[in-house]
XYZ file of C-alpha atoms in Angstrom:
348
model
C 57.252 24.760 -40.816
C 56.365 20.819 -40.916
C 52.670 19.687 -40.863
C 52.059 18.081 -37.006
C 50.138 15.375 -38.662
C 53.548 14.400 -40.724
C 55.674 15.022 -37.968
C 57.241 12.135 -35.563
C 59.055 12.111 -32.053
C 62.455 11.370 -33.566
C 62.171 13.918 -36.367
C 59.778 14.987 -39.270
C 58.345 11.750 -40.884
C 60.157 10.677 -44.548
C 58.428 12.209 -47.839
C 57.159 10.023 -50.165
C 54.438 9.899 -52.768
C 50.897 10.828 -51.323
C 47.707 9.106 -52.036
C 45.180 6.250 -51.358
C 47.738 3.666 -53.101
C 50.812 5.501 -51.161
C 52.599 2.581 -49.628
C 53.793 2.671 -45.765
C 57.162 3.800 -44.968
C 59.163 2.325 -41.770
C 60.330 5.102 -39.468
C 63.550 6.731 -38.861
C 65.671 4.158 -37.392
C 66.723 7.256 -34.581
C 63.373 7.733 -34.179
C 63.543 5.345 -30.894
C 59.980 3.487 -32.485
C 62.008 0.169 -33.311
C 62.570 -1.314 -36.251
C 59.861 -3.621 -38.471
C 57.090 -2.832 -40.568
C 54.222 -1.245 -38.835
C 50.225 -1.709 -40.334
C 47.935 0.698 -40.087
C 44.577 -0.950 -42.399
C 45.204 -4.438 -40.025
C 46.195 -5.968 -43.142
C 49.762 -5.545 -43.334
C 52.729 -7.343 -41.908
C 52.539 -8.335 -38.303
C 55.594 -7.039 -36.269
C 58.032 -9.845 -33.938
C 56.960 -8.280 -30.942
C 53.182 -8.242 -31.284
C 50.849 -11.085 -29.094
C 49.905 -13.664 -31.178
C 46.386 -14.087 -31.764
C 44.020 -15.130 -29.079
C 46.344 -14.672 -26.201
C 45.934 -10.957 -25.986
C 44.364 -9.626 -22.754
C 41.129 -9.227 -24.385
C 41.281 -13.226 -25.180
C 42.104 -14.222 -21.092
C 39.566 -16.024 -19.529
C 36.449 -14.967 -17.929
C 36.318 -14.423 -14.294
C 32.596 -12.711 -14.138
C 31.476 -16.345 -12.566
C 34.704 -16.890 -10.400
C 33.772 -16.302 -6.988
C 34.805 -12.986 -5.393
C 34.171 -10.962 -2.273
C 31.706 -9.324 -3.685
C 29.217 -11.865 -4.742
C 26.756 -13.701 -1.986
C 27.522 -17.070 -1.197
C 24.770 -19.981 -1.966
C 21.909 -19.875 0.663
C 23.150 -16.415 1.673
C 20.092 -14.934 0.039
C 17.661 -17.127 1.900
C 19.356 -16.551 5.236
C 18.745 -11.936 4.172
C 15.465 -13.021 3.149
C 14.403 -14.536 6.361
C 16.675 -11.719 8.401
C 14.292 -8.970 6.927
C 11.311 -10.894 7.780
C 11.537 -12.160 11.503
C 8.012 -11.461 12.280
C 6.774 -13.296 9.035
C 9.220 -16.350 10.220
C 8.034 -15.869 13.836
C 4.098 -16.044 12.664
C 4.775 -18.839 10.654
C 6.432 -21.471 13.047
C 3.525 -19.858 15.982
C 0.866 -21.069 13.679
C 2.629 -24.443 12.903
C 3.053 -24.753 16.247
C -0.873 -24.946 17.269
C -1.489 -26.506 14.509
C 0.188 -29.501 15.797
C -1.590 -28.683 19.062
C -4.683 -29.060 17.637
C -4.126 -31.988 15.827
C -1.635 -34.262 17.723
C -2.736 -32.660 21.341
C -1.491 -35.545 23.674
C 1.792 -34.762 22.891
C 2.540 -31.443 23.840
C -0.582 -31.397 26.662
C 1.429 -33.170 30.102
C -1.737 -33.627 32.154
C -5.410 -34.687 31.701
C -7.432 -31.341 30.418
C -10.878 -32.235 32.361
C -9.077 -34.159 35.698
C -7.938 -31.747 38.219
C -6.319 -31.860 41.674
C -7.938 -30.224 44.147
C -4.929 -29.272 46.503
C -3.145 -28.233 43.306
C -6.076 -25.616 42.483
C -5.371 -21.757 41.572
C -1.137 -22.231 41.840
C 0.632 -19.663 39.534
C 2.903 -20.565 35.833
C 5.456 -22.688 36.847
C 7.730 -25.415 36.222
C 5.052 -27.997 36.596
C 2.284 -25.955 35.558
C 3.364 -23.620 32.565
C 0.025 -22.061 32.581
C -0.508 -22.462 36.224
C -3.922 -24.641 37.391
C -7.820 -22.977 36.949
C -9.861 -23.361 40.295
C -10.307 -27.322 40.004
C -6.440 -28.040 39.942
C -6.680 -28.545 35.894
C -3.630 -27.532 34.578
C -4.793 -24.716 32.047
C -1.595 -25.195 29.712
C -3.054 -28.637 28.814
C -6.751 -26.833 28.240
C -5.578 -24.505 25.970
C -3.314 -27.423 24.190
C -6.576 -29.208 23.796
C -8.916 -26.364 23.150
C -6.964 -25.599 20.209
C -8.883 -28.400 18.179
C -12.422 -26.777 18.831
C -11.540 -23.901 18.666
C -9.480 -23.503 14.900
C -11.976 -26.451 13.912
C -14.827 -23.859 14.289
C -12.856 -21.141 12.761
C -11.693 -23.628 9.771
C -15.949 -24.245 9.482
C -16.587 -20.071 9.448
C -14.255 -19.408 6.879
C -15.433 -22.668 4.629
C -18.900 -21.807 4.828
C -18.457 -17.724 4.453
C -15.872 -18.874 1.496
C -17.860 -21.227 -0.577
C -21.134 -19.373 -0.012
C -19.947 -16.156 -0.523
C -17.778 -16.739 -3.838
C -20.704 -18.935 -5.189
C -22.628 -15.479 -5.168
C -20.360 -13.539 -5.791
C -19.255 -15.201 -9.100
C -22.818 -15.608 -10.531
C -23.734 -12.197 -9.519
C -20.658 -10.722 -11.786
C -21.394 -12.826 -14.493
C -25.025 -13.190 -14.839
C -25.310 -9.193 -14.203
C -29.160 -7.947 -14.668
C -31.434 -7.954 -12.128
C -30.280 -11.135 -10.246
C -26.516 -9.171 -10.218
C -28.892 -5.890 -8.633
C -30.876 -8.604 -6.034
C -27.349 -9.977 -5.049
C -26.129 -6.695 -3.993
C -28.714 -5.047 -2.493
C -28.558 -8.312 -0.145
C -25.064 -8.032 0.373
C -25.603 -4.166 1.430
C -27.925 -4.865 3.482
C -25.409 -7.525 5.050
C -22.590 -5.183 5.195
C -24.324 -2.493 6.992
C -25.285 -5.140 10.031
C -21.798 -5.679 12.303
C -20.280 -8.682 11.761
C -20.262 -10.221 15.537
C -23.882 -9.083 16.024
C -25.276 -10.822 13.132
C -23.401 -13.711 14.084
C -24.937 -13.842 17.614
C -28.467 -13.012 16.108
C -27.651 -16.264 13.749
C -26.324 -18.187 16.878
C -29.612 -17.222 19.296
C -31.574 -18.969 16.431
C -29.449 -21.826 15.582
C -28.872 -22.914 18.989
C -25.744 -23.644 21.073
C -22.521 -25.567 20.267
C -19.246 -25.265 18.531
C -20.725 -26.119 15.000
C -24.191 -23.394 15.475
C -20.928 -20.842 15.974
C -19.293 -21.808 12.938
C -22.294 -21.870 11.152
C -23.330 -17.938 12.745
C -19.693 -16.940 11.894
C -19.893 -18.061 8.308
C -22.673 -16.533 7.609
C -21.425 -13.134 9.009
C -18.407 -13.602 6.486
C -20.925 -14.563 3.371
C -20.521 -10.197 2.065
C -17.627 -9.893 2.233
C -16.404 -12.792 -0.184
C -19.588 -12.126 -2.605
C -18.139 -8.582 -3.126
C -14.814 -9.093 -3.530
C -15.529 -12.276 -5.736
C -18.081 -9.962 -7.904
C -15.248 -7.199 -8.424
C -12.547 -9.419 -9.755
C -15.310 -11.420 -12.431
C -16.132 -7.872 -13.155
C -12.358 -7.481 -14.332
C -11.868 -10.917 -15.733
C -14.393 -11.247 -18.081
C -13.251 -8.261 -19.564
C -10.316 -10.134 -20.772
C -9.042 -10.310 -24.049
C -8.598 -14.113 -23.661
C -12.135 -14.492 -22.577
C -13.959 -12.663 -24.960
C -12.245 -14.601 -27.577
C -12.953 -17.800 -26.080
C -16.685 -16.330 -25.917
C -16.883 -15.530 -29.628
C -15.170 -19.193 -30.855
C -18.396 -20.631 -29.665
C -16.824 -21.550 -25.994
C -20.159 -21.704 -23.786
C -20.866 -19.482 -20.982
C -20.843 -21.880 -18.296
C -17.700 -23.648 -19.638
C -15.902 -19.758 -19.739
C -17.171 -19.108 -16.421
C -15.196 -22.471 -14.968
C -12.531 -22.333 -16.997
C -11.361 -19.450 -17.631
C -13.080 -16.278 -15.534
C -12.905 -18.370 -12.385
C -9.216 -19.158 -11.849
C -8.272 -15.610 -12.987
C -10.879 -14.255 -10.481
C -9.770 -16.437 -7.277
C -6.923 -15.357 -5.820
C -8.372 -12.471 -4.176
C -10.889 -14.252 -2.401
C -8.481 -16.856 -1.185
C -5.968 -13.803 0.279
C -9.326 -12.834 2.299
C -10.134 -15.818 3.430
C -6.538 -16.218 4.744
C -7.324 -12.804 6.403
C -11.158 -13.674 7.818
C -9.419 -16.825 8.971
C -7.932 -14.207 12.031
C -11.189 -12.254 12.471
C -12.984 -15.953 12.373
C -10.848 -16.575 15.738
C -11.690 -14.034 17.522
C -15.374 -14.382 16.603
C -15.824 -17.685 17.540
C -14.221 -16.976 20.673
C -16.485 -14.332 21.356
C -19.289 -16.438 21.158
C -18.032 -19.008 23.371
C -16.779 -15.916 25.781
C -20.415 -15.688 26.166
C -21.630 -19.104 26.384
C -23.107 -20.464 22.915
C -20.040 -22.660 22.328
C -19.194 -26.423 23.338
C -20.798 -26.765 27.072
C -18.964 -27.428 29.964
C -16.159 -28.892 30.731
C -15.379 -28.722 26.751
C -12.138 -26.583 26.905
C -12.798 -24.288 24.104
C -10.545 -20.968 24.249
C -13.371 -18.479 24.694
C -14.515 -20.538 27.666
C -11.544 -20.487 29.483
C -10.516 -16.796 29.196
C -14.800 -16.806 30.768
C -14.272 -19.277 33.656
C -11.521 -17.006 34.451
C -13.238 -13.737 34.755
C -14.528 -14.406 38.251
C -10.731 -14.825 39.378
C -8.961 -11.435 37.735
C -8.136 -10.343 41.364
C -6.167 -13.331 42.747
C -5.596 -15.362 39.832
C -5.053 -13.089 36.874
C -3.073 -16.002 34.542
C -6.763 -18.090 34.175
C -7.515 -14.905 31.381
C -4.735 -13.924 30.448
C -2.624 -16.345 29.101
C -5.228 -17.932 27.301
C -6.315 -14.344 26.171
C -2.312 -13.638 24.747
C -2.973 -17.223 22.972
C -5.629 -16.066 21.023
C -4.376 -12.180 20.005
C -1.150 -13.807 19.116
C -2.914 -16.809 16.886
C -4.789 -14.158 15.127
C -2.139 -11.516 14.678
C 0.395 -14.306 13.207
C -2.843 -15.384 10.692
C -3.118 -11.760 9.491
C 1.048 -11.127 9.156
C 1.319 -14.397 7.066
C -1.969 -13.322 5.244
C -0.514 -9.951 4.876
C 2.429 -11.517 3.154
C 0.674 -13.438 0.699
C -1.835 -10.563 -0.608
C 1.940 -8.663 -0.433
C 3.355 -11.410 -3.083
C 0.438 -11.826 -5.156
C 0.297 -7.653 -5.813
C 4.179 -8.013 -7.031
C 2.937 -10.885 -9.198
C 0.323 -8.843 -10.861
């Protein structure tokens, strides 16, 4: 019997001499293999009917960047994107859009917001009157248009003041530590455990009335918050590696503190104040709901959703359009904040 690693198709493969020097026979011309000298190493002869070099099928050319059915188009990913965010894209052009109202108001506001017409008073939303007209014929749309400015300038205020306040606290109370770290917090607890609107109108009742007493109450209200969270993330940074080196090269403590614990220990605090910047809105409205804000006829949101209160029966639009204004300012402030504390926790 033949070996069956010796043996061919056509026939059992020719004896010859065996060995590492044995040299390589060509097969059986009946064999059906065709004729010419066949390598096995790669470094004999090359037969007539092999490819030449480089135009083999491994050497064609590369079609992983051709475009193919399967791979997205350019701007196809922004256009997904913004198709599995609507509310995020909805939020964002709301807020852009009374943002121009509050600081170009003329333009989108048809009618005077403090002249009225008197045979025009208490008509429902219509094409004239999108809003519909408040008891003196004002057309309400144009308030609210124009109300927008005192009111987000107040919240703007509240959030600057709770912001820079707070965080100033915050920051030395972290990195100082001791006993002015321990006076710090017991302040803030005691802060924390007082609800935020009451404070604000206990802060208010002293201050006084007016848009920028509000602001001021609001703030203040806010101050806790920001000094905690501040506190917790210079409690992380200056844990660093990078800052206690920069600490034992001689760096001073002030110069670390600015330089290198602060930036690392910001971005928290500015998520929050994107997210008290809602809250803020429906605080200062509040307080102008019950009468410490701009005086009359000063169209500040709060006031008008109050002038309308006597009126719920027969002209239910002077509260509540005004009233779906400011949950739907607020709510787009907190999705857009959402988003950003969303993006900054995939960063990290």
């Amino acid at each position: 019997m033949s070996d069956p690693a010796t043996t061919l198709p056509g026939g059992p493969a020719p004896q010859g001499p065996s060995g590492p020097e044995a040299p390589i026979l060509p097969p059986d011309p009946g064999s059906g293999l065709g004729p010419g000298p066949v390598s096995v190493s790669g470094s004999g002869p090359v037969s007539e009917s092999d490819p030449e070099p480089g135009s083999g099928p491994d050497f064609g050319p590369d079609t992983a960047s051709a475009p193919g059915p399967d791979r997205p188009r350019r701007g196809a990913g922004g256009v997904r994107a913004v198709a599995r965010r609507p509310g995020l894209v909805l939020s964002v052009l709301f807020l852009a859009l009374v943002l121009a109202w509050a600081l170009v108001p003329g333009i989108f506001a048809p009618f005077d917001p403090l002249v009225g017409s008197p045979k025009d008073k208490l008509l429902p939303p219509n094409g004239t009157y999108w809003f519909g007209t408040d008891h003196l014929g004002r057309d309400l749309f144009s308030r609210v248009v124009h109300g927008s400015s005192l009111s987000l300038t107040a919240t703007a205020l509240a959030v600057l003041v709770g912001f820079l306040v707070g965080s100033s606290l915050g920051l030395l109370s972290g990195y100082v530590g001791g006993r002015f770290d321990d006076a710090v917090m017991r302040c803030v607890d005691v802060l924390l455990s007082i609800p935020g609107l009451l404070l604000s109108l206990a802060v208010v009742t002293v201050l006084g009335f007016g848009t920028l007493n509000v602001a001021v109450a609001v703030g203040v209200a806010a101050v806790a918050g920001f000094a905690r969270v501040m506190r917790a993330d210079v409690l992380r940074a200056r844990t660093q590696v990078f800052v206690e080196a920069a600490e034992a090269l001689g760096v001073g403590r002030w110069r670390s503190l600015i330089r290198h614990v602060l930036p690392h220990a910001a971005g928290s605090v500015l998520v929050m104040a994107a997210l008290e910047f809602g809250t803020a809105i429906l605080a200062v409205s509040s307080l102008s709901f019950l009468g410490f804000g701009a005086p009359p006829p000063a169209p500040e949101w709060g006031s008008l959703v109050s002038e309308g209160r006597n009126y719920l029966v027969s002209a239910w639009w002077l509260t509540t359009l005004p009233g779906a204004v400011i949950v739907a300012t607020m709510l787009a402030t907190n999705r857009v904040a959402r988003a950003l504390d969303t993006g900054r926790g995939d960063d990290r």
